[in-house]
Short mmCIF file of C-alpha atoms in Angstrom, two decimals:
data_model
loop_
_atom_site.label_atom_id
_atom_site.label_comp_id
_atom_site.label_asym_id
_atom_site.label_seq_id
_atom_site.Cartn_x
_atom_site.Cartn_y
_atom_site.Cartn_z
CA MET A 62 -72.13 -20.28 48.63
CA LEU A 63 -68.78 -21.24 50.15
CA GLY A 64 -68.33 -23.70 47.32
CA LEU A 65 -68.78 -20.77 44.66
CA LYS A 66 -66.44 -18.46 46.63
CA TRP A 67 -63.81 -21.11 46.61
CA SER A 68 -64.40 -21.85 42.70
CA ALA A 69 -64.11 -18.36 42.11
CA ARG A 70 -60.68 -17.91 44.00
CA ARG A 71 -59.47 -20.94 42.42
CA SER A 72 -60.26 -19.69 38.91
CA SER A 73 -58.73 -16.07 39.52
CA ALA A 74 -55.59 -17.93 40.84
CA LEU A 75 -55.43 -19.88 37.71
CA LEU A 76 -55.70 -16.77 35.56
CA VAL A 77 -52.63 -15.32 37.39
CA LYS A 78 -49.67 -16.19 35.35
CA GLN A 79 -46.56 -17.74 37.53
CA PRO A 80 -43.54 -16.17 36.60
CA ARG A 81 -41.48 -18.45 34.63
CA ARG A 82 -37.97 -19.18 35.69
CA GLU A 83 -35.50 -18.80 33.01
CA SER A 84 -33.33 -21.73 31.86
CA PHE A 85 -29.63 -21.62 32.49
CA TRP A 86 -29.05 -21.55 28.61
CA ARG A 87 -31.30 -18.17 28.28
CA ARG A 88 -29.58 -16.40 31.37
CA LEU A 89 -26.26 -16.81 29.52
CA SER A 90 -25.14 -13.50 27.94
CA PRO A 91 -23.55 -13.41 24.43
CA PRO A 92 -19.94 -13.11 25.92
CA GLN A 93 -20.63 -15.95 28.17
CA LEU A 94 -21.84 -18.13 25.25
CA PHE A 95 -18.88 -17.16 23.19
CA VAL A 96 -16.15 -17.80 26.02
CA GLY A 97 -18.16 -20.97 26.91
CA SER A 98 -17.84 -22.35 23.42
CA PHE A 99 -14.22 -22.20 23.41
CA LEU A 100 -14.22 -23.74 26.98
CA LEU A 101 -16.12 -26.48 25.97
CA LEU A 102 -14.10 -27.06 22.75
CA ILE A 103 -10.86 -27.14 24.81
CA LEU A 104 -12.49 -29.51 27.49
CA LEU A 105 -13.46 -31.88 24.61
CA GLY A 106 -9.93 -31.53 22.97
CA THR A 107 -8.43 -32.45 26.16
CA LEU A 108 -10.43 -35.62 26.74
CA GLY A 109 -9.77 -36.47 23.21
CA LEU A 110 -6.11 -36.20 23.59
CA LYS A 111 -6.41 -38.55 26.74
CA THR A 112 -8.74 -41.13 25.41
CA LEU A 113 -8.59 -41.48 21.65
CA PRO A 114 -6.36 -44.31 20.53
CA GLY A 115 -3.54 -44.04 17.98
CA LEU A 116 -2.81 -40.36 18.70
CA TYR A 117 0.77 -40.99 20.09
CA THR A 118 4.06 -42.39 19.01
CA GLY A 119 4.79 -43.19 22.56
CA ALA A 120 3.30 -42.88 26.03
CA PRO A 121 0.12 -40.33 26.05
CA LEU A 122 0.33 -36.90 27.40
CA SER A 123 -0.45 -36.23 30.99
CA TRP A 124 -3.64 -34.42 31.79
CA LEU A 125 -2.02 -31.05 32.07
CA ASP A 126 -0.02 -31.47 29.20
CA ALA A 127 -3.19 -32.57 27.14
CA LEU A 128 -4.96 -29.52 28.59
CA PHE A 129 -1.87 -27.25 27.21
CA THR A 130 -1.80 -28.92 24.12
CA ALA A 131 -5.75 -28.51 23.28
CA THR A 132 -5.80 -24.92 24.80
CA SER A 133 -2.94 -24.07 22.48
CA ALA A 134 -4.62 -25.47 19.39
CA VAL A 135 -8.05 -24.23 20.16
CA CYS A 136 -6.72 -20.92 20.75
CA VAL A 137 -4.60 -21.13 17.58
CA THR A 138 -1.50 -20.41 19.49
CA GLY A 139 1.24 -22.74 18.74
CA LEU A 140 3.12 -23.07 22.02
CA ILE A 141 4.07 -26.72 22.67
CA VAL A 142 5.38 -28.75 25.49
CA VAL A 143 5.96 -31.93 23.21
CA ASP A 144 7.48 -32.07 19.64
CA THR A 145 4.45 -32.10 17.29
CA ALA A 146 6.27 -33.73 14.45
CA THR A 147 7.61 -36.75 16.54
CA TYR A 148 5.33 -37.02 19.34
CA PHE A 149 2.01 -37.37 17.54
CA THR A 150 1.15 -39.92 14.74
CA VAL A 151 -0.37 -38.65 11.53
CA TRP A 152 -3.79 -39.21 13.31
CA GLY A 153 -2.68 -37.39 16.33
CA GLN A 154 -1.46 -34.38 14.25
CA ALA A 155 -5.07 -34.48 12.42
CA PHE A 156 -6.80 -34.27 15.60
CA ILE A 157 -4.78 -31.34 16.63
CA LEU A 158 -5.53 -29.85 13.26
CA LEU A 159 -9.28 -30.30 13.61
CA LEU A 160 -9.04 -28.34 16.97
CA ILE A 161 -7.17 -25.60 15.29
CA GLN A 162 -9.75 -25.33 12.44
CA LEU A 163 -12.67 -25.16 14.96
CA GLY A 164 -10.83 -22.84 17.16
CA GLY A 165 -10.01 -20.57 14.32
CA LEU A 166 -13.45 -20.25 12.89
CA GLY A 167 -15.15 -20.74 16.42
CA ILE A 168 -18.12 -22.65 17.37
CA ILE A 169 -20.55 -19.69 17.09
CA THR A 170 -19.73 -19.21 13.33
CA PHE A 171 -20.32 -22.82 12.70
CA THR A 172 -23.68 -22.64 14.56
CA THR A 173 -24.63 -19.77 12.70
CA VAL A 174 -23.98 -21.20 9.42
CA LEU A 175 -25.81 -24.24 10.08
CA ILE A 176 -29.00 -22.32 11.26
CA VAL A 177 -29.00 -20.21 8.14
CA ALA A 178 -28.44 -23.06 5.88
CA LEU A 179 -31.28 -25.09 7.55
CA GLY A 180 -33.58 -22.04 6.92
CA ARG A 181 -34.37 -21.45 10.41
CA ARG A 182 -34.73 -17.78 11.88
CA LEU A 183 -31.70 -16.77 14.24
CA SER A 184 -32.71 -15.77 17.75
CA LEU A 185 -32.13 -12.36 19.21
CA ARG A 186 -28.95 -13.71 21.22
CA GLN A 187 -27.73 -15.51 18.09
CA GLN A 188 -28.09 -12.38 15.94
CA ALA A 189 -26.04 -10.46 18.82
CA LEU A 190 -23.20 -12.86 18.55
CA ALA A 191 -23.21 -13.11 14.62
CA ALA A 192 -23.76 -9.35 13.94
CA SER A 193 -21.47 -8.01 16.54
CA ALA A 194 -18.53 -7.99 13.86
CA VAL A 195 -20.54 -5.98 11.36
CA GLU A 196 -21.77 -3.07 13.45
CA ALA A 197 -18.55 -1.17 11.84
CA ALA A 198 -19.98 -1.89 8.48
CA PRO A 199 -23.90 -2.01 8.32
CA HIS A 200 -23.74 -2.54 4.62
CA VAL A 201 -22.58 -6.03 5.28
CA ASP A 202 -25.09 -8.81 5.60
CA TYR A 203 -24.02 -10.88 8.61
CA ARG A 204 -25.85 -13.91 7.36
CA GLN A 205 -23.93 -13.63 3.93
CA LEU A 206 -21.05 -12.80 6.13
CA ALA A 207 -21.12 -16.20 8.22
CA ARG A 208 -21.51 -18.14 4.93
CA ASP A 209 -18.64 -16.28 3.31
CA VAL A 210 -16.48 -16.96 6.42
CA VAL A 211 -16.28 -20.74 6.09
CA ARG A 212 -16.24 -20.42 2.02
CA PHE A 213 -13.33 -17.86 2.26
CA THR A 214 -11.70 -20.34 4.66
CA PHE A 215 -11.92 -23.47 2.83
CA LEU A 216 -10.97 -21.88 -0.57
CA ILE A 217 -8.05 -20.19 0.68
CA GLU A 218 -6.64 -23.21 2.55
CA ALA A 219 -7.34 -25.48 -0.47
CA ALA A 220 -5.18 -22.84 -2.54
CA GLY A 221 -2.65 -22.47 -0.07
CA ALA A 222 -2.23 -26.34 0.27
CA LEU A 223 -1.78 -26.67 -3.36
CA LEU A 224 0.91 -24.07 -3.59
CA LEU A 225 2.74 -25.54 -0.53
CA TYR A 226 2.46 -29.03 -2.00
CA LEU A 227 4.33 -27.81 -5.07
CA GLY A 228 6.98 -25.95 -2.73
CA PHE A 229 7.46 -29.08 -0.46
CA LEU A 230 7.71 -31.42 -3.50
CA PRO A 231 11.51 -31.18 -4.44
CA GLU A 232 12.55 -31.94 -0.92
CA LEU A 233 9.81 -34.18 0.27
CA GLY A 234 8.64 -35.98 -2.78
CA TRP A 235 5.11 -36.27 -4.29
CA ARG A 236 3.75 -38.50 -1.34
CA GLY A 237 5.63 -36.93 1.48
CA ALA A 238 4.79 -33.34 0.66
CA PHE A 239 0.92 -33.91 0.89
CA TRP A 240 0.30 -34.18 4.61
CA PRO A 241 2.60 -31.28 5.41
CA ALA A 242 1.10 -29.07 2.63
CA VAL A 243 -2.39 -29.48 4.16
CA PHE A 244 -1.48 -29.35 7.79
CA HIS A 245 0.75 -26.14 7.02
CA ALA A 246 -2.13 -24.45 4.80
CA ILE A 247 -4.71 -24.85 7.71
CA SER A 248 -2.03 -23.99 10.33
CA ALA A 249 -0.82 -20.72 8.71
CA PHE A 250 -4.35 -19.47 7.67
CA CYS A 251 -5.47 -19.80 11.23
CA ASN A 252 -2.54 -18.34 12.43
CA ALA A 253 -1.82 -21.37 14.77
CA GLY A 254 1.91 -21.81 14.29
CA PHE A 255 1.70 -25.57 14.58
CA SER A 256 4.14 -27.51 12.31
CA THR A 257 4.78 -31.03 11.47
CA PHE A 258 8.73 -30.18 11.18
CA SER A 259 10.68 -30.28 14.33
CA ASP A 260 12.46 -27.05 13.61
CA SER A 261 9.36 -25.35 12.27
CA LEU A 262 10.42 -24.09 8.95
CA VAL A 263 14.06 -23.15 9.41
CA GLY A 264 14.71 -25.99 6.92
CA PHE A 265 12.84 -23.99 4.25
CA ARG A 266 14.33 -20.37 5.00
CA THR A 267 15.77 -20.17 1.61
CA ASN A 268 12.90 -21.84 -0.24
CA PRO A 269 11.20 -19.25 -2.74
CA VAL A 270 7.83 -20.73 -2.79
CA VAL A 271 7.12 -22.05 0.97
CA LEU A 272 7.74 -19.02 2.62
CA PRO A 273 5.99 -16.39 0.65
CA VAL A 274 3.00 -18.73 0.58
CA ILE A 275 2.94 -19.24 4.45
CA MET A 276 3.25 -15.25 4.68
CA VAL A 277 0.13 -14.76 2.45
CA LEU A 278 -1.99 -17.20 4.43
CA ILE A 279 -0.79 -15.61 7.53
CA VAL A 280 -1.62 -12.03 6.36
CA VAL A 281 -5.05 -12.87 4.92
CA GLY A 282 -6.03 -14.94 8.09
CA GLY A 283 -5.01 -11.93 10.36
CA LEU A 284 -6.93 -9.34 8.47
CA GLY A 285 -10.13 -10.47 9.88
CA PHE A 286 -13.25 -11.78 8.12
CA LEU A 287 -15.19 -8.30 7.96
CA THR A 288 -12.35 -6.75 6.03
CA LEU A 289 -12.20 -10.06 3.72
CA GLU A 290 -15.71 -9.68 3.14
CA GLU A 291 -15.41 -6.04 2.21
CA LEU A 292 -12.49 -6.56 -0.07
CA TYR A 293 -14.53 -9.10 -1.93
CA LEU A 294 -17.68 -6.53 -2.23
CA TRP A 295 -15.07 -3.89 -3.28
CA ARG A 296 -13.68 -6.32 -6.20
CA ARG A 297 -17.09 -7.39 -7.24
CA SER A 298 -18.34 -3.50 -7.54
CA ILE A 299 -15.44 -2.84 -9.66
CA ARG A 300 -16.21 -5.74 -11.95
CA GLU A 301 -19.84 -4.48 -11.95
CA ARG A 302 -18.83 -0.72 -12.26
CA ARG A 303 -20.94 0.38 -9.22
CA ARG A 304 -19.57 2.42 -6.38
CA PHE A 305 -18.48 0.93 -3.14
CA ARG A 306 -16.79 2.52 -0.13
CA LEU A 307 -14.42 0.51 2.17
CA SER A 308 -15.44 1.26 5.86
CA LEU A 309 -12.94 3.35 8.23
CA HIS A 310 -12.65 -0.32 10.25
CA SER A 311 -11.18 -1.73 6.85
CA ARG A 312 -9.08 1.24 6.07
CA LEU A 313 -7.58 1.26 9.47
CA VAL A 314 -7.07 -2.60 9.37
CA LEU A 315 -5.19 -2.44 6.09
CA THR A 316 -3.18 0.66 6.58
CA THR A 317 -1.86 -0.24 10.12
CA THR A 318 -1.24 -3.88 8.94
CA VAL A 319 1.00 -2.53 6.02
CA LEU A 320 2.69 0.15 8.23
CA LEU A 321 3.53 -2.69 10.94
CA LEU A 322 4.84 -5.20 8.48
CA GLY A 323 6.99 -2.52 6.59
CA VAL A 324 8.48 -1.30 9.99
CA GLY A 325 9.14 -4.74 11.30
CA TRP A 326 10.53 -5.74 8.14
CA VAL A 327 13.29 -2.94 8.01
CA PHE A 328 14.23 -3.35 11.75
CA PHE A 329 14.27 -7.19 11.68
CA VAL A 330 16.78 -7.09 8.86
CA PHE A 331 18.84 -4.37 10.53
CA PHE A 332 18.86 -6.06 13.89
CA GLU A 333 19.74 -9.57 12.50
CA TRP A 334 21.90 -8.81 9.53
CA LYS A 335 25.21 -9.92 11.13
CA ALA A 336 23.49 -12.20 13.89
CA THR A 337 20.83 -15.07 12.81
CA LEU A 338 20.67 -13.92 8.94
CA ALA A 339 24.58 -13.59 8.71
CA ALA A 340 24.94 -16.76 6.72
CA LEU A 341 22.12 -16.26 4.18
CA PRO A 342 22.46 -14.72 0.78
CA LEU A 343 21.00 -11.23 0.35
CA PRO A 344 17.50 -12.35 -1.23
CA ALA A 345 17.04 -14.71 1.74
CA LYS A 346 18.12 -12.18 4.34
CA LEU A 347 15.28 -9.90 2.99
CA LEU A 348 12.75 -12.68 2.62
CA ASN A 349 13.46 -14.01 6.19
CA GLY A 350 13.37 -10.53 7.60
CA LEU A 351 9.92 -9.91 6.19
CA PHE A 352 8.83 -13.47 7.48
CA MET A 353 10.00 -12.33 11.04
CA SER A 354 7.74 -9.34 10.76
CA VAL A 355 4.62 -11.14 9.42
CA THR A 356 4.98 -14.06 11.88
CA ALA A 357 5.70 -11.86 14.91
CA ARG A 358 2.12 -10.42 15.09
CA THR A 359 0.15 -13.48 14.75
CA ALA A 360 1.48 -16.91 13.63
CA GLY A 361 4.17 -18.25 15.29
CA PHE A 362 6.30 -19.97 12.75
CA ASN A 363 9.93 -19.32 12.72
CA THR A 364 12.95 -19.59 10.40
CA ILE A 365 15.49 -18.40 13.31
CA ASP A 366 16.20 -19.47 16.51
CA TYR A 367 14.81 -16.61 18.87
CA GLY A 368 16.96 -17.87 21.59
CA ALA A 369 19.90 -16.78 19.64
CA ALA A 370 18.40 -13.68 18.22
CA THR A 371 19.39 -10.09 19.49
CA GLU A 372 17.82 -8.47 22.37
CA GLN A 373 16.57 -5.76 20.09
CA THR A 374 14.78 -8.43 17.92
CA ASN A 375 13.17 -10.07 20.77
CA PHE A 376 11.92 -6.76 22.25
CA LEU A 377 10.55 -5.63 18.98
CA THR A 378 8.83 -8.94 18.57
CA ILE A 379 7.27 -8.62 21.83
CA LEU A 380 5.97 -5.23 20.81
CA LEU A 381 4.23 -6.88 17.58
CA MET A 382 3.08 -9.88 19.43
CA PHE A 383 1.21 -7.23 21.85
CA VAL A 384 -0.46 -5.67 18.81
CA GLY A 385 -1.38 -8.85 17.26
CA GLY A 386 -3.91 -9.01 14.24
CA SER A 387 -7.21 -7.73 13.29
CA PRO A 388 -10.80 -7.89 14.90
CA GLY A 389 -12.50 -10.85 13.62
CA SER A 390 -9.48 -12.72 12.47
CA MET A 391 -7.75 -15.74 13.74
CA ALA A 392 -5.28 -13.65 15.51
CA GLY A 393 -4.89 -12.45 19.28
CA GLY A 394 -3.29 -9.42 20.81
CA ILE A 395 -5.21 -5.97 21.38
CA LYS A 396 -5.64 -5.83 17.60
CA THR A 397 -4.49 -3.28 14.99
CA THR A 398 -7.59 -1.24 15.15
CA THR A 399 -7.14 -0.58 18.81
CA ILE A 400 -3.65 0.73 18.30
CA ALA A 401 -4.75 2.89 15.55
CA LEU A 402 -7.53 4.48 17.49
CA LEU A 403 -5.10 5.04 20.39
CA VAL A 404 -2.76 6.82 17.99
CA LEU A 405 -5.72 8.91 16.42
CA LEU A 406 -6.53 9.66 19.87
CA ALA A 407 -3.21 11.10 20.70
CA ILE A 408 -3.11 13.14 17.48
CA SER A 409 -6.36 14.60 18.12
CA ARG A 410 -5.28 15.66 21.67
CA LEU A 411 -2.17 17.06 20.32
CA ARG A 412 -4.01 19.28 17.71
CA GLY A 413 -6.89 20.35 20.30
CA GLN A 414 -9.54 18.29 18.62
CA GLU A 415 -12.27 16.55 20.98
CA VAL A 416 -13.17 13.81 18.84
CA PRO A 417 -10.57 11.62 16.75
CA SER A 418 -11.10 11.58 13.14
CA CYS A 419 -9.62 9.86 9.91
CA TRP A 420 -10.67 9.85 6.03
CA SER A 421 -13.12 12.45 6.84
CA ARG A 422 -15.04 10.37 9.54
CA SER A 423 -14.98 10.72 13.28
CA VAL A 424 -14.78 7.74 15.65
CA PRO A 425 -17.57 7.62 18.35
CA HIS A 426 -16.52 8.57 21.76
CA GLU A 427 -17.75 4.78 23.18
CA VAL A 428 -15.47 3.09 20.49
CA VAL A 429 -12.42 5.25 21.50
CA GLN A 430 -13.25 4.54 25.20
CA ARG A 431 -13.55 0.55 24.35
CA ALA A 432 -10.01 1.04 22.80
CA VAL A 433 -8.47 2.49 25.80
CA GLY A 434 -10.25 0.06 28.27
CA LEU A 435 -8.99 -2.78 26.17
CA PHE A 436 -5.37 -1.33 26.19
CA VAL A 437 -5.45 -1.03 30.02
CA VAL A 438 -6.78 -4.50 30.54
CA ALA A 439 -4.36 -6.05 28.41
CA VAL A 440 -1.41 -4.19 29.84
CA ALA A 441 -2.68 -5.13 33.30
CA VAL A 442 -3.26 -8.95 32.49
CA LEU A 443 0.20 -8.92 30.86
CA MET A 444 2.02 -7.16 33.46
CA LEU A 445 0.39 -9.61 36.36
CA GLY A 446 0.79 -12.71 34.16
CA SER A 447 4.83 -11.89 33.46
CA PHE A 448 5.30 -11.29 37.00
CA VAL A 449 3.58 -14.36 38.31
CA LEU A 450 5.34 -16.49 35.56
CA THR A 451 8.80 -15.14 36.38
CA ALA A 452 8.33 -15.29 40.32
CA THR A 453 6.91 -18.94 39.76
CA GLU A 454 9.89 -20.16 37.69
CA ILE A 455 12.25 -18.71 39.99
CA GLU A 456 10.71 -20.28 42.89
CA HIS A 457 10.84 -23.55 41.34
CA GLY A 458 14.49 -23.18 40.26
CA VAL A 459 13.81 -23.05 36.56
CA THR A 460 14.66 -19.55 35.83
CA ALA A 461 18.43 -18.56 35.77
CA PRO A 462 19.65 -14.95 36.23
CA GLY A 463 18.91 -12.74 33.22
CA SER A 464 15.91 -15.07 31.86
CA PHE A 465 13.53 -12.26 32.69
CA LEU A 466 13.32 -11.44 28.65
CA LYS A 467 12.58 -14.80 27.90
CA TYR A 468 9.51 -15.34 30.25
CA LEU A 469 8.08 -11.98 29.07
CA PHE A 470 8.47 -13.04 25.76
CA GLU A 471 6.72 -16.33 26.57
CA ALA A 472 3.81 -14.37 28.24
CA TYR A 473 3.13 -12.00 25.41
CA SER A 474 3.48 -14.83 22.87
CA ALA A 475 0.59 -16.76 24.73
CA PHE A 476 -1.54 -13.66 25.16
CA GLY A 477 -1.03 -12.76 21.56
CA THR A 478 -1.80 -16.18 20.45
CA VAL A 479 1.40 -16.07 18.58
CA GLY A 480 3.32 -19.37 19.51
CA LEU A 481 6.80 -17.92 19.29
CA SER A 482 9.20 -19.03 21.93
CA MET A 483 12.57 -18.58 23.11
CA GLY A 484 12.95 -22.10 24.05
CA VAL A 485 11.49 -22.20 27.82
CA THR A 486 7.86 -23.62 27.14
CA PRO A 487 8.84 -27.47 27.58
CA SER A 488 10.64 -26.68 31.02
CA LEU A 489 7.94 -24.70 32.39
CA SER A 490 6.75 -25.81 35.96
CA THR A 491 3.10 -26.81 36.64
CA THR A 492 2.22 -23.39 37.91
CA GLY A 493 3.86 -21.78 34.91
CA ARG A 494 1.90 -23.95 32.44
CA TRP A 495 -1.41 -23.04 34.17
CA ILE A 496 -0.53 -19.28 33.75
CA ILE A 497 0.27 -19.82 30.08
CA ILE A 498 -2.84 -21.61 29.44
CA LEU A 499 -4.73 -18.62 31.20
CA LEU A 500 -3.10 -16.22 28.97
CA MET A 501 -3.68 -18.19 25.97
CA PHE A 502 -7.37 -18.44 26.41
CA ILE A 503 -7.84 -14.73 27.58
CA GLY A 504 -5.88 -13.73 24.51
CA ARG A 505 -7.96 -15.81 22.06
CA VAL A 506 -11.46 -14.65 23.43
CA GLY A 507 -10.41 -11.11 24.27
CA PRO A 508 -9.88 -9.57 27.78
CA LEU A 509 -12.91 -7.44 27.73
CA THR A 510 -15.11 -10.34 26.42
CA PHE A 511 -13.56 -12.34 29.15
CA ALA A 512 -14.37 -9.84 31.94
CA ALA A 513 -17.83 -9.20 30.50
CA ALA A 514 -18.34 -13.09 30.83
CA LEU A 515 -17.29 -13.21 34.39
CA THR A 516 -19.76 -10.31 35.09
CA ILE A 517 -22.94 -11.33 36.94
CA ARG A 518 -25.87 -9.92 35.01
CA ARG A 519 -27.96 -7.60 37.10
CA HIS A 520 -31.34 -6.21 36.31
CA ARG A 521 -31.71 -2.50 36.95
CA THR A 522 -34.58 -0.27 36.53
CA ARG A 523 -32.66 3.00 36.23
CA GLN A 524 -29.03 4.25 35.56
CA PHE A 525 -27.49 7.04 37.39
CA ARG A 526 -24.09 8.68 37.69
CA TYR A 527 -22.42 10.56 40.37
CA ALA A 528 -21.23 14.21 40.28
CA TYR A 529 -18.39 14.97 38.05
CA GLU A 530 -15.17 16.20 39.79
CA ASP A 531 -11.92 16.93 38.00
CA VAL A 532 -8.67 15.10 38.62
CA VAL A 533 -5.05 16.28 37.37
CA VAL A 534 -3.38 14.06 34.81
CA GLY A 535 0.04 14.54 33.48
#
């Protein structure tokens, strides 16, 4: 009898399912996976820069400088502590270019493309990562978008390399023009700003082919793949004679981009007419003014010495670097849609409207709140980063009186993943380099995504709120 009872208890115990402990991989949230993919790539890049042979023309980089260079490449920034043109061999430049390409496209994009290509079904978390960019345009298939991301990238970069080869050909010859054309095509489309020339593109400031091609690559790379996909579908709909409507997202991206480029162009030409552009003929002045407007928001190539530019130019450059490119693109910053939504919010409040609207469409409240939150967090990160960076360099005796603008410029350039500098990057202290590394990383993954990745996931059975109470504002 006792044996039967013991057997029954054992059978019932076996029937009770023991709670399975989630693996570390499954406990990671989508923001943590996204941030972790960039961290892993940066670490692999750092190890590669320290261990792979044949990358340097002289002594290899220190661990900190290798981490700085890998972060700048993966985060497609372009800030450098050593001259890429002279410090690295062709193999070293190729390794940096590989990090730029992987960082520009993102590990998640490559993973999604491979899974779809193999015919396997995406998990719910993978779908959340792949489809997060197309919430604003539900008519876009995220699987097709993932394929087109890689297809668009390689087609645009190949076309850009061919045109740049023709532009470099007269000065560099048919053999010497090949590698700079390939390197700058990828670097420009990925908005990285790395160059195989010690003076960036200053030597080509009057070239009628190189600068326009670089500008087109930068702008296209900064629009975002969702907007590029919609433009592709819109162009195909015209050919097939069917109706297609661009989403509000893409309309805001295109409109804001054109306005920022136009306003920056006018002011840069005006501010630098008798300064860094004084020695150029009229067509070159207009071309370089437009180039400054294009590169300030996303890329980091330069045709002037920003250390010799006027303070008005440098301050306007800081503002444009803060805005950056568009969501889902290679660029950093708070993004064009964020600044557009803030402007629409201000206009709606002045008109007494509760909901911001544009082109007969209203913007959801949670999207506006996300834009406000992003703006506040970005400003807080930049204020803290600029303050600590300046204080650190003063403590180490690096900063001279009146150098605050240079370090403010450096901090905004790092956060916006732009790569422009007033010449202080190589002289940064150890602490200053760590600050710039952190700003580059936060700017690439996004401050809200970075904050979400640091948040510990909590399981809550119910949500609640406290009672409302008014606060005087203004």
